[in-house]
PDB file of C-alpha atoms in Angstrom:
ATOM      1  CA  MET T   1    -143.251 -66.319  21.028  1.00 93.00           C
ATOM      2  CA  ASP T   2    -141.067 -63.568  22.641  1.00 94.00           C
ATOM      3  CA  ILE T   3    -138.223 -64.195  25.088  1.00 94.00           C
ATOM      4  CA  LYS T   4    -135.745 -62.010  27.088  1.00 92.00           C
ATOM      5  CA  THR T   5    -131.998 -62.519  25.958  1.00 91.00           C
ATOM      6  CA  LYS T   6    -128.819 -61.452  27.660  1.00 83.00           C
ATOM      7  CA  ALA T   7    -127.411 -59.886  24.464  1.00 86.00           C
ATOM      8  CA  MET T   8    -130.283 -58.556  22.480  1.00 91.00           C
ATOM      9  CA  GLY T   9    -133.190 -57.589  24.701  1.00 92.00           C
ATOM     10  CA  VAL T  10    -136.442 -59.103  23.769  1.00 95.00           C
ATOM     11  CA  VAL T  11    -136.560 -61.182  20.659  1.00 95.00           C
ATOM     12  CA  SER T  12    -139.050 -63.287  18.706  1.00 96.00           C
ATOM     13  CA  ILE T  13    -138.465 -67.017  18.221  1.00 96.00           C
ATOM     14  CA  VAL T  14    -140.495 -69.872  16.681  1.00 96.00           C
ATOM     15  CA  GLU T  15    -140.807 -73.282  18.149  1.00 95.00           C
ATOM     16  CA  LYS T  16    -138.346 -74.977  15.901  1.00 96.00           C
ATOM     17  CA  GLN T  17    -135.495 -72.682  17.572  1.00 97.00           C
ATOM     18  CA  ILE T  18    -135.921 -74.506  20.896  1.00 98.00           C
ATOM     19  CA  ILE T  19    -133.663 -77.195  21.935  1.00 98.00           C
ATOM     20  CA  GLN T  20    -134.099 -79.548  24.975  1.00 98.00           C
ATOM     21  CA  LEU T  21    -131.088 -80.576  27.102  1.00 97.00           C
ATOM     22  CA  ASP T  22    -132.218 -83.288  29.370  1.00 95.00           C
ATOM     23  CA  ASN T  23    -129.293 -83.012  31.433  1.00 94.00           C
ATOM     24  CA  GLY T  24    -128.465 -79.136  30.889  1.00 95.00           C
ATOM     25  CA  PHE T  25    -124.945 -77.942  30.190  1.00 95.00           C
ATOM     26  CA  PHE T  26    -122.045 -78.693  32.475  1.00 93.00           C
ATOM     27  CA  GLY T  27    -122.237 -76.281  35.514  1.00 93.00           C
ATOM     28  CA  PHE T  28    -126.011 -75.668  34.653  1.00 95.00           C
ATOM     29  CA  PRO T  29    -127.673 -79.046  34.991  1.00 95.00           C
ATOM     30  CA  GLU T  30    -131.059 -77.352  36.085  1.00 97.00           C
ATOM     31  CA  LYS T  31    -131.519 -75.555  32.832  1.00 97.00           C
ATOM     32  CA  HIS T  32    -133.034 -77.476  30.001  1.00 97.00           C
ATOM     33  CA  ARG T  33    -134.657 -75.339  27.341  1.00 97.00           C
ATOM     34  CA  PHE T  34    -132.724 -73.100  25.253  1.00 98.00           C
ATOM     35  CA  ALA T  35    -133.293 -71.114  21.993  1.00 97.00           C
ATOM     36  CA  LEU T  36    -130.943 -70.996  19.113  1.00 97.00           C
ATOM     37  CA  ILE T  37    -130.574 -67.361  17.988  1.00 97.00           C
ATOM     38  CA  ASP T  38    -128.478 -66.030  15.132  1.00 94.00           C
ATOM     39  CA  ALA T  39    -126.006 -63.515  16.492  1.00 93.00           C
ATOM     40  CA  ALA T  40    -125.479 -60.127  14.755  1.00 90.00           C
ATOM     41  CA  GLN T  41    -121.731 -61.525  13.970  1.00 90.00           C
ATOM     42  CA  LYS T  42    -121.852 -64.277  11.541  1.00 91.00           C
ATOM     43  CA  PRO T  43    -121.221 -67.415  11.915  1.00 92.00           C
ATOM     44  CA  PHE T  44    -121.958 -67.242  15.591  1.00 94.00           C
ATOM     45  CA  ILE T  45    -125.246 -68.178  17.220  1.00 96.00           C
ATOM     46  CA  TRP T  46    -126.572 -67.611  20.683  1.00 96.00           C
ATOM     47  CA  VAL T  47    -127.780 -70.516  22.831  1.00 97.00           C
ATOM     48  CA  GLN T  48    -130.029 -68.574  25.118  1.00 97.00           C
ATOM     49  CA  CYS T  49    -131.693 -70.121  28.093  1.00 97.00           C
ATOM     50  CA  MET T  50    -135.581 -70.065  27.868  1.00 95.00           C
ATOM     51  CA  ASP T  51    -135.891 -69.711  31.836  1.00 92.00           C
ATOM     52  CA  ASP T  52    -132.992 -67.119  32.558  1.00 95.00           C
ATOM     53  CA  PRO T  53    -132.425 -64.261  30.506  1.00 95.00           C
ATOM     54  CA  ASP T  54    -128.823 -63.905  32.090  1.00 95.00           C
ATOM     55  CA  LEU T  55    -127.535 -67.303  30.891  1.00 96.00           C
ATOM     56  CA  ALA T  56    -126.517 -67.510  27.225  1.00 96.00           C
ATOM     57  CA  PHE T  57    -123.557 -68.993  25.404  1.00 96.00           C
ATOM     58  CA  LEU T  58    -122.067 -67.910  22.142  1.00 96.00           C
ATOM     59  CA  ALA T  59    -121.419 -70.897  19.750  1.00 97.00           C
ATOM     60  CA  VAL T  60    -120.049 -71.617  16.384  1.00 96.00           C
ATOM     61  CA  ASP T  61    -119.912 -74.548  14.034  1.00 96.00           C
ATOM     62  CA  PRO T  62    -116.422 -75.987  14.636  1.00 95.00           C
ATOM     63  CA  PHE T  63    -115.945 -77.363  11.302  1.00 94.00           C
ATOM     64  CA  LEU T  64    -115.489 -73.693  10.030  1.00 92.00           C
ATOM     65  CA  PHE T  65    -112.007 -73.444  11.819  1.00 91.00           C
ATOM     66  CA  ARG T  66    -111.204 -77.233  12.102  1.00 92.00           C
ATOM     67  CA  ALA T  67    -112.092 -79.116   9.097  1.00 90.00           C
ATOM     68  CA  ASP T  68    -110.685 -82.321  10.790  1.00 92.00           C
ATOM     69  CA  TYR T  69    -112.931 -82.057  13.755  1.00 93.00           C
ATOM     70  CA  GLU T  70    -114.910 -85.243  14.657  1.00 90.00           C
ATOM     71  CA  ILE T  71    -117.162 -86.191  17.358  1.00 88.00           C
ATOM     72  CA  ASN T  72    -117.991 -89.682  18.160  1.00 84.00           C
ATOM     73  CA  LEU T  73    -121.164 -90.279  20.309  1.00 88.00           C
ATOM     74  CA  ASP T  74    -121.528 -93.545  22.148  1.00 89.00           C
ATOM     75  CA  ASP T  75    -124.630 -95.853  21.618  1.00 91.00           C
ATOM     76  CA  ALA T  76    -126.301 -94.483  24.703  1.00 92.00           C
ATOM     77  CA  ASP T  77    -125.950 -90.833  23.482  1.00 92.00           C
ATOM     78  CA  VAL T  78    -127.164 -91.669  20.046  1.00 92.00           C
ATOM     79  CA  THR T  79    -130.070 -93.384  21.632  1.00 94.00           C
ATOM     80  CA  ALA T  80    -130.763 -90.393  24.139  1.00 93.00           C
ATOM     81  CA  LEU T  81    -130.938 -88.111  21.205  1.00 96.00           C
ATOM     82  CA  GLY T  82    -132.907 -90.142  18.718  1.00 96.00           C
ATOM     83  CA  VAL T  83    -130.384 -89.915  16.102  1.00 95.00           C
ATOM     84  CA  GLU T  84    -131.054 -92.188  13.117  1.00 94.00           C
ATOM     85  CA  SER T  85    -128.296 -90.819  10.746  1.00 92.00           C
ATOM     86  CA  PRO T  86    -125.172 -88.753  11.024  1.00 90.00           C
ATOM     87  CA  SER T  87    -127.124 -86.129   8.880  1.00 92.00           C
ATOM     88  CA  ASP T  88    -129.494 -85.547  11.697  1.00 94.00           C
ATOM     89  CA  VAL T  89    -126.775 -83.987  13.842  1.00 96.00           C
ATOM     90  CA  LEU T  90    -125.580 -80.336  14.315  1.00 96.00           C
ATOM     91  CA  VAL T  91    -122.580 -79.665  16.271  1.00 97.00           C
ATOM     92  CA  PHE T  92    -121.602 -76.433  17.969  1.00 97.00           C
ATOM     93  CA  ALA T  93    -118.584 -75.448  20.039  1.00 97.00           C
ATOM     94  CA  LEU T  94    -119.238 -72.986  22.884  1.00 97.00           C
ATOM     95  CA  ILE T  95    -117.237 -69.837  22.746  1.00 96.00           C
ATOM     96  CA  THR T  96    -115.269 -67.992  25.424  1.00 94.00           C
ATOM     97  CA  ILE T  97    -114.537 -64.320  25.030  1.00 90.00           C
ATOM     98  CA  PRO T  98    -112.231 -63.411  27.872  1.00 89.00           C
ATOM     99  CA  ALA T  99    -112.662 -59.853  29.464  1.00 91.00           C
ATOM    100  CA  ASP T 100    -108.736 -59.492  29.474  1.00 93.00           C
ATOM    101  CA  GLY T 101    -108.493 -59.234  25.677  1.00 89.00           C
ATOM    102  CA  SER T 102    -106.678 -62.802  25.507  1.00 91.00           C
ATOM    103  CA  PRO T 103    -107.780 -64.966  22.472  1.00 93.00           C
ATOM    104  CA  VAL T 104    -111.285 -65.997  21.828  1.00 92.00           C
ATOM    105  CA  THR T 105    -111.403 -69.716  22.344  1.00 95.00           C
ATOM    106  CA  ALA T 106    -113.881 -72.527  21.462  1.00 96.00           C
ATOM    107  CA  ASN T 107    -114.670 -75.667  23.476  1.00 96.00           C
ATOM    108  CA  LEU T 108    -114.016 -78.621  21.362  1.00 96.00           C
ATOM    109  CA  GLN T 109    -113.892 -81.060  24.390  1.00 95.00           C
ATOM    110  CA  GLY T 110    -117.429 -80.492  25.103  1.00 95.00           C
ATOM    111  CA  PRO T 111    -119.447 -79.600  22.076  1.00 96.00           C
ATOM    112  CA  LEU T 112    -123.251 -79.044  21.800  1.00 98.00           C
ATOM    113  CA  VAL T 113    -124.602 -81.737  19.913  1.00 97.00           C
ATOM    114  CA  ILE T 114    -128.346 -81.313  18.553  1.00 98.00           C
ATOM    115  CA  ASN T 115    -130.575 -83.788  16.736  1.00 97.00           C
ATOM    116  CA  LYS T 116    -132.165 -81.165  14.270  1.00 96.00           C
ATOM    117  CA  LYS T 117    -135.174 -83.625  13.626  1.00 96.00           C
ATOM    118  CA  ASN T 118    -136.390 -83.588  17.209  1.00 97.00           C
ATOM    119  CA  ASN T 119    -134.409 -80.658  18.889  1.00 97.00           C
ATOM    120  CA  LYS T 120    -133.184 -82.940  21.398  1.00 98.00           C
ATOM    121  CA  ALA T 121    -129.602 -81.869  22.455  1.00 98.00           C
ATOM    122  CA  MET T 122    -126.677 -82.609  24.909  1.00 97.00           C
ATOM    123  CA  GLN T 123    -123.286 -81.372  25.805  1.00 96.00           C
ATOM    124  CA  ALA T 124    -121.052 -84.320  25.017  1.00 94.00           C
ATOM    125  CA  ILE T 125    -117.515 -85.029  26.196  1.00 90.00           C
ATOM    126  CA  HIS T 126    -115.098 -85.589  23.606  1.00 84.00           C
ATOM    127  CA  PRO T 127    -112.524 -88.243  25.049  1.00 85.00           C
ATOM    128  CA  ASP T 128    -109.591 -87.484  22.578  1.00 87.00           C
ATOM    129  CA  PRO T 129    -107.081 -85.207  24.430  1.00 90.00           C
ATOM    130  CA  LYS T 130    -106.486 -83.573  20.980  1.00 91.00           C
ATOM    131  CA  TRP T 131    -109.607 -81.503  21.679  1.00 93.00           C
ATOM    132  CA  THR T 132    -109.571 -79.274  24.494  1.00 92.00           C
ATOM    133  CA  THR T 133    -111.796 -76.554  26.077  1.00 93.00           C
ATOM    134  CA  LYS T 134    -109.455 -73.677  24.968  1.00 94.00           C
ATOM    135  CA  HIS T 135    -108.858 -73.933  21.147  1.00 92.00           C
ATOM    136  CA  ASP T 136    -107.775 -70.268  19.941  1.00 92.00           C
ATOM    137  CA  ILE T 137    -110.012 -69.620  17.011  1.00 91.00           C
ATOM    138  CA  ALA T 138    -107.877 -66.884  15.193  1.00 87.00           C
ATOM    139  CA  ALA T 139    -104.851 -69.367  15.498  1.00 88.00           C
ATOM    140  CA  GLU T 140    -106.864 -72.127  14.059  1.00 85.00           C
ATOM    141  CA  LEU T 141    -107.960 -70.101  11.296  1.00 82.00           C
ATOM    142  CA  ALA T 142    -104.496 -68.724  10.464  1.00 83.00           C
ATOM    143  CA  ALA T 143    -103.013 -72.392  10.521  1.00 80.00           C
ATOM    144  CA  ALA T 144    -105.747 -73.490   8.096  1.00 75.00           C
ATOM    145  CA  ARG T 145    -105.028 -70.652   5.805  1.00 75.00           C
ATOM    146  CA  GLU T 146    -101.385 -71.515   5.893  1.00 74.00           C
ATOM    147  CA  SER T 147    -101.881 -75.017   5.063  1.00 71.00           C
ATOM    148  CA  GLN T 148    -103.830 -74.222   1.951  1.00 68.00           C
ATOM    149  CA  CYS T 149    -100.883 -72.128   0.563  1.00 60.00           C
TER     150      CYS T 149
END
């Protein structure tokens, strides 16, 4: 099926790319269906609203720049998503690219969690204050490289 996107015009997707967020994203509770679309700039993906071509989020796997990242879902969230095993879960951090040229950041406090078996998803809240909404991706990558030396 074809959908209109914010960043790429009209693109073709398949059903398995569509995720369902019963509660929407924070700030967008009325938007429930999104498509996961590879961005031209790897390793990013677009999380494109199916019902609003102007609503899209850029996202990335947080483990690429924070190997120590962890997300603990409570029992209600695990049940709501239908998760049977940790291997069922995909986690993405939403990206902010400020217009003023300040650092590109990732939201590690409110990750997108997807059950890849049934495509149910939610934006979880991470209670650990270590994870904030503004992790500087370049700084995190530089710190990871330094720790490997």
